[in-house]
Amino acid sequence: MQLRPPATGPLVLSLLFLSLFSTEAHNITRILNKFPDFSTFNHYLTATHLAQEINNRQTITVCAVDNAAMADLLSKHLSIYAIKNVLSFHVLLDYFGAKKLHQITNGTALAATMFQATGTASGSSGFVNITDFKGGKVGLGAEENGGKIDAVFVKSLEEVPYNISVIHISKILPSAEAEAPTPGPSQLNLTSAMSSHGCRVFAETLLASDAEKTFEDNLDGGLTVFCPGDDAFKIFLPKYKNLTAAGKQSLMEFHGVPVYQSLAMLKSNNGLMNTLATDGASKFDFTVQNDGEEVTLKTKLVTAKITGTLMDEQPVAIYTIDKVLLPKELFKAALTPAPAPAPETEADSPKPSKKKHLSPPEPDSPAESPDEDPADQTADKNNAVRFNGARIVAVILSLLWFASLQV
């Protein structure tokens, strides 16, 4: 009897197949839940929405402090916005595990923080100096303080190499700029902020619309604005001027969402999103989609891409987009395709003579119904893609099963 070598191919394929579905991103909340002494720090990461931003980043280090150190910070009675800045100063945009901290090239390193990435920090105020001292001691300090060492590395809490490192440091890193009072949302001049960052036409149009009050009324409770750039809105202005007063208000409100959405939240919360114009039967919603780092907003008529962040300070976020969002509720006519023109007859052409053997008629090609929605056709194509993907998975599994029978 001839013995066959074990068929390792199917096993390898199976493991590879399963690995595609077993990858799970890190979750800072779950990590810190294992350490009760860090519950206050964990709570404020969630309250300031930093936790979700951390979860959506790769190659990152969280410098966590225990409850006693957080009590010192809270005794300063900072606003929630200032606390967010302080905690974002404790999130380094590089990976520093225990081993790397003790093997820093030339003994010192300068690390950018999430506070620096917000654009709020000026100069070097968003950087942390890390120094490896003799005897195994590692110190950290705000670069804006001349690199003065304010805290020391205590221990590593959890490490996923080159993905996320959570370390315990002895105390809060002081930063005058991070702790500086930040204006409350009600003090924010929304249109001025947009005008000075490439959205002047949209801002001036909003000022002249009844929609401005709707935006202002939502500042304190949470607001996300998607602001078309000047070039995009200038092109759209002729269509805007043809709308009724109610239509103009709805169009402007369609570019606002009555909740705060950081960019990280938009990347993770794909799906339908209501707007300031949503009112019962008048849906006025759009779909948020992301492909890697790119976030798009899709209506039945247009797909706009987020091109920049003007502001991201809870509870207000303002993003620039490359197109004006067109709600189907205002532009239904654009969804109905124009009827096909009647076939032209050639007056001078001679009539064809009768033939004894007529060819069978060609089957009629399916005609597009004038009432059919192009967006729905797109949805059907998407469903087809998903179906084909399911077939591919089924074929792979069938091949694996068949190969296992040959062992």
XYZ file of C-alpha atoms in Angstrom:
407
model
C 0.000 0.000 0.000
C 1.452 3.322 -1.079
C 1.466 6.069 1.537
C 0.780 9.606 0.494
C 2.498 12.554 2.164
C 0.094 14.631 4.213
C -1.661 17.266 2.143
C -0.510 20.445 3.853
C -1.814 22.700 1.088
C -5.460 22.680 2.217
C -4.402 23.250 5.823
C -2.271 26.249 4.893
C -5.052 27.664 2.741
C -7.548 27.172 5.558
C -5.344 28.990 8.055
C -4.760 31.825 5.585
C -8.479 32.063 4.880
C -9.366 32.196 8.561
C -6.683 34.778 9.279
C -8.369 37.193 6.895
C -11.356 37.328 9.212
C -9.632 37.071 12.589
C -7.761 40.410 12.503
C -9.083 42.771 15.153
C -8.040 46.371 15.731
C -6.886 47.455 19.159
C -9.375 48.958 21.609
C -7.901 51.313 24.212
C -11.030 51.157 26.385
C -10.851 47.358 26.685
C -7.107 47.500 27.334
C -7.452 49.967 30.210
C -10.473 48.148 31.633
C -7.985 45.518 32.835
C -6.381 48.110 35.137
C -8.786 49.647 37.718
C -6.112 52.136 38.821
C -6.493 53.824 35.436
C -10.301 54.054 35.391
C -10.401 57.869 35.518
C -7.974 58.228 32.629
C -10.001 55.647 30.706
C -13.257 57.486 31.434
C -11.986 60.806 30.098
C -10.599 59.209 26.948
C -14.169 58.143 26.234
C -15.795 61.413 27.370
C -13.565 63.457 25.082
C -13.948 61.017 22.143
C -10.188 60.464 22.117
C -10.672 56.724 22.624
C -12.246 56.302 19.203
C -9.512 58.370 17.557
C -6.858 56.224 19.257
C -8.608 53.050 18.070
C -8.476 54.271 14.478
C -4.744 54.995 14.501
C -1.815 52.672 13.984
C 1.738 52.936 15.394
C 0.766 54.811 18.537
C 1.750 55.083 22.212
C -0.642 56.029 25.011
C 1.046 57.503 28.098
C -1.524 56.641 30.764
C -1.575 58.051 34.301
C -3.245 56.499 37.328
C -6.256 57.834 39.235
C -4.126 59.857 41.679
C -2.405 61.721 38.841
C -5.760 62.341 37.138
C -7.077 63.812 40.421
C -4.311 66.433 40.232
C -5.394 67.335 36.699
C -9.085 67.523 37.594
C -8.330 69.787 40.569
C -7.477 72.518 38.020
C -11.163 72.568 36.954
C -10.367 72.697 33.249
C -13.123 72.618 30.637
C -13.777 69.329 28.858
C -12.198 70.856 25.749
C -8.972 71.680 27.617
C -8.922 68.204 29.188
C -9.135 66.732 25.686
C -6.107 68.805 24.650
C -4.138 67.695 27.723
C -4.923 64.001 27.185
C -4.196 64.221 23.458
C -0.759 65.517 24.511
C -0.270 62.101 26.158
C -0.826 60.177 22.912
C 2.419 59.829 20.946
C 2.233 59.280 17.194
C 4.933 56.612 17.229
C 5.462 53.233 18.842
C 7.472 53.188 22.097
C 7.451 49.844 23.856
C 9.554 49.233 26.981
C 12.442 47.850 24.919
C 12.514 50.805 22.528
C 12.352 53.318 25.414
C 15.562 51.812 26.814
C 17.294 51.737 23.427
C 16.681 55.265 22.117
C 19.314 56.330 19.615
C 21.666 58.929 21.153
C 19.637 58.652 24.348
C 16.922 61.140 23.401
C 13.967 61.390 21.012
C 11.318 63.950 20.125
C 7.810 62.541 19.603
C 4.857 64.296 17.981
C 1.540 63.953 19.802
C -2.109 63.843 18.843
C -2.350 67.389 20.236
C 0.199 68.463 17.608
C -1.816 66.717 14.890
C -4.950 68.771 15.673
C -3.234 71.924 14.431
C -4.116 73.678 17.682
C -0.571 73.461 19.072
C 1.868 76.143 17.960
C 5.598 75.718 17.448
C 7.038 72.869 19.493
C 4.220 72.806 22.052
C 2.809 69.575 20.637
C 6.003 67.551 21.072
C 7.229 65.389 23.965
C 10.914 64.901 24.748
C 11.879 61.348 25.763
C 15.262 60.783 27.442
C 16.905 57.465 28.362
C 19.020 58.030 31.489
C 21.667 55.752 32.903
C 20.465 53.146 35.369
C 17.339 52.210 33.420
C 15.382 55.433 34.059
C 13.411 56.987 31.205
C 12.040 60.521 31.530
C 9.407 62.430 29.566
C 8.783 66.175 29.359
C 7.031 68.806 27.267
C 9.373 70.224 24.633
C 7.813 73.660 25.147
C 9.306 73.607 28.665
C 12.800 73.272 27.239
C 12.719 69.499 27.476
C 12.508 69.578 31.279
C 11.739 66.093 32.585
C 8.335 66.120 34.290
C 7.455 62.419 34.487
C 9.152 59.041 34.327
C 8.281 55.750 32.697
C 6.924 53.364 35.344
C 5.993 50.197 33.428
C 4.419 48.833 30.301
C 0.707 48.011 30.576
C 0.197 46.377 27.184
C 2.128 46.169 23.931
C 1.142 45.063 20.450
C 4.494 45.554 18.706
C 4.564 48.442 16.235
C 0.804 48.866 16.537
C -0.032 50.191 20.011
C 1.886 50.535 23.255
C 0.181 51.572 26.491
C 2.649 52.685 29.148
C 2.261 53.969 32.702
C 3.988 57.307 33.402
C 4.298 58.826 36.869
C 2.364 62.088 36.378
C 0.578 64.359 33.931
C 2.892 66.133 31.478
C 2.321 69.876 32.018
C 1.630 71.972 28.918
C 0.481 75.568 29.261
C -0.826 75.601 25.712
C -2.794 72.363 26.090
C -4.302 73.613 29.361
C -5.144 77.064 27.975
C -8.848 77.973 28.103
C -10.580 77.137 24.860
C -13.612 79.101 23.639
C -16.937 77.389 24.244
C -18.976 76.484 21.180
C -21.496 79.291 21.735
C -18.620 81.791 21.448
C -17.560 80.385 18.110
C -18.135 82.486 15.001
C -19.025 79.659 12.673
C -19.162 81.581 9.397
C -15.956 83.458 10.172
C -14.134 80.179 10.779
C -15.349 78.860 7.416
C -14.624 82.091 5.509
C -11.000 82.174 6.608
C -10.367 78.582 5.466
C -11.563 78.409 1.852
C -15.339 78.283 2.370
C -16.165 81.985 2.037
C -18.907 81.556 -0.597
C -20.703 78.879 1.421
C -20.340 80.958 4.620
C -21.750 84.121 2.997
C -24.633 82.133 1.525
C -25.341 80.660 4.962
C -25.366 84.144 6.515
C -28.041 85.225 4.040
C -30.164 82.140 4.743
C -32.613 81.244 7.515
C -30.493 78.122 7.970
C -27.884 80.112 9.903
C -30.051 80.076 13.036
C -30.424 76.287 12.774
C -26.636 75.925 12.737
C -26.194 78.325 15.651
C -28.855 76.557 17.732
C -26.924 73.287 17.473
C -23.488 74.583 18.492
C -23.754 73.661 22.161
C -25.364 70.251 21.692
C -23.062 69.078 18.907
C -22.617 70.023 15.258
C -20.721 68.710 12.244
C -20.529 70.896 9.128
C -19.532 69.768 5.645
C -18.454 72.902 3.822
C -18.062 72.898 0.005
C -14.952 74.732 -1.186
C -15.321 78.083 -2.923
C -14.837 76.746 -6.469
C -17.448 74.026 -6.011
C -20.059 76.360 -4.522
C -19.501 79.094 -7.136
C -20.326 76.598 -9.884
C -23.488 75.581 -8.010
C -24.753 79.148 -7.283
C -26.974 79.471 -10.423
C -28.893 76.331 -9.395
C -29.087 77.559 -5.799
C -30.646 80.880 -6.887
C -33.431 78.993 -8.700
C -34.542 77.277 -5.485
C -37.426 78.550 -3.368
C -36.655 80.150 0.005
C -37.574 76.877 1.741
C -35.439 74.938 -0.721
C -32.441 77.203 -0.088
C -32.780 76.689 3.657
C -33.038 72.911 3.267
C -30.032 72.827 0.940
C -27.848 74.671 3.450
C -29.104 72.585 6.391
C -28.350 69.449 4.357
C -24.661 70.289 4.891
C -24.939 70.061 8.694
C -25.352 67.111 11.067
C -26.832 67.701 14.564
C -24.150 65.656 16.376
C -20.390 65.937 16.784
C -18.486 63.578 14.474
C -14.701 63.465 14.587
C -12.933 62.225 11.464
C -12.151 58.957 13.236
C -15.852 58.531 14.052
C -16.828 59.176 10.435
C -14.355 56.528 9.305
C -15.848 53.925 11.625
C -19.556 54.857 11.471
C -20.406 54.119 7.844
C -24.045 54.250 6.798
C -26.996 56.640 6.564
C -26.721 59.947 8.422
C -29.521 62.383 9.174
C -28.929 66.105 8.685
C -30.229 69.400 10.038
C -32.763 69.319 7.170
C -34.209 65.938 8.209
C -37.830 66.340 9.241
C -40.159 63.353 9.413
C -41.092 62.274 5.902
C -38.471 64.626 4.465
C -35.496 62.367 4.978
C -32.720 64.603 3.645
C -30.063 62.028 4.541
C -26.857 60.853 2.891
C -24.535 57.872 3.189
C -21.093 58.057 4.780
C -18.549 55.666 3.272
C -14.820 55.261 3.729
C -12.066 53.590 1.769
C -8.934 53.560 3.903
C -8.206 57.151 4.855
C -10.698 58.612 2.349
C -14.211 59.504 3.555
C -17.029 60.207 1.103
C -20.595 61.489 1.460
C -22.985 59.972 -1.043
C -26.458 61.120 -2.113
C -28.528 59.737 -4.995
C -27.055 62.468 -7.202
C -23.489 63.115 -6.132
C -20.560 61.697 -4.186
C -18.451 64.277 -2.338
C -15.072 63.651 -0.721
C -13.838 65.157 2.543
C -10.720 67.107 1.585
C -9.708 68.708 4.875
C -10.479 69.513 8.509
C -11.136 73.159 9.411
C -11.996 72.422 13.035
C -12.316 69.371 15.244
C -12.957 70.520 18.791
C -15.802 68.747 20.557
C -18.680 69.493 20.187
C -18.045 71.144 16.794
C -16.321 69.754 13.704
C -16.043 71.459 10.300
C -14.785 69.638 7.209
C -14.213 70.820 3.644
C -15.696 68.787 0.787
C -15.038 68.939 -2.953
C -18.670 69.064 -4.145
C -22.019 70.506 -3.102
C -24.295 67.851 -1.593
C -27.487 67.523 -3.654
C -30.501 66.018 -1.847
C -32.900 64.022 -3.985
C -35.780 65.796 -2.243
C -34.838 69.043 -4.045
C -33.508 67.681 -7.330
C -35.898 64.837 -8.211
C -35.968 65.864 -11.879
C -32.284 65.048 -12.187
C -33.044 61.468 -11.188
C -35.449 60.898 -14.119
C -33.583 60.122 -17.346
C -34.709 61.994 -20.453
C -36.796 59.923 -22.898
C -34.849 58.487 -25.830
C -35.335 60.433 -29.096
C -37.547 58.845 -31.724
C -35.632 57.104 -34.557
C -35.136 59.315 -37.584
C -36.696 58.207 -40.906
C -34.781 58.653 -44.094
C -37.225 60.268 -46.543
C -35.126 59.690 -49.617
C -34.235 56.082 -48.937
C -35.934 53.535 -51.193
C -38.168 51.032 -49.549
C -36.532 47.630 -49.192
C -37.880 44.965 -51.474
C -39.578 41.962 -49.998
C -37.348 38.959 -49.359
C -38.480 35.384 -49.536
C -36.396 34.325 -46.556
C -36.733 36.683 -43.651
C -34.177 36.530 -40.836
C -35.643 35.912 -37.411
C -36.060 39.157 -35.488
C -33.364 39.989 -32.935
C -34.550 39.883 -29.337
C -35.514 43.249 -27.981
C -32.896 44.824 -25.744
C -34.302 45.740 -22.340
C -35.484 49.317 -22.350
C -34.846 51.561 -19.373
C -38.010 52.703 -17.733
C -38.242 56.501 -17.480
C -39.353 56.072 -13.900
C -36.346 53.966 -12.957
C -33.926 55.492 -10.464
C -30.256 55.473 -11.605
C -29.178 55.289 -7.992
C -31.217 52.128 -7.583
C -29.450 50.645 -10.588
C -26.162 51.369 -8.882
C -27.419 49.643 -5.783
C -28.320 46.580 -7.839
C -24.792 46.475 -9.224
C -23.401 46.700 -5.744
C -25.604 43.796 -4.706
C -24.263 41.835 -7.641
C -20.740 42.471 -6.480
C -21.576 41.318 -3.004
C -23.237 38.189 -4.424
C -20.193 37.397 -6.541
C -18.015 37.850 -3.446
C -20.141 35.295 -1.602
C -19.783 32.866 -4.506
C -16.000 33.252 -4.410
C -15.964 32.404 -0.689
C -18.201 29.383 -1.343
C -15.892 28.168 -4.121
C -12.831 28.480 -1.857
C -14.525 26.521 0.923
C -15.638 23.831 -1.534
C -12.098 23.454 -2.871
C -10.725 23.145 0.658
C -13.292 20.482 1.522
C -12.551 18.560 -1.693
C -8.788 18.735 -1.081
C -9.223 17.392 2.459
C -10.965 14.314 1.036
C -7.858 13.494 -0.979
C -5.684 13.123 2.179
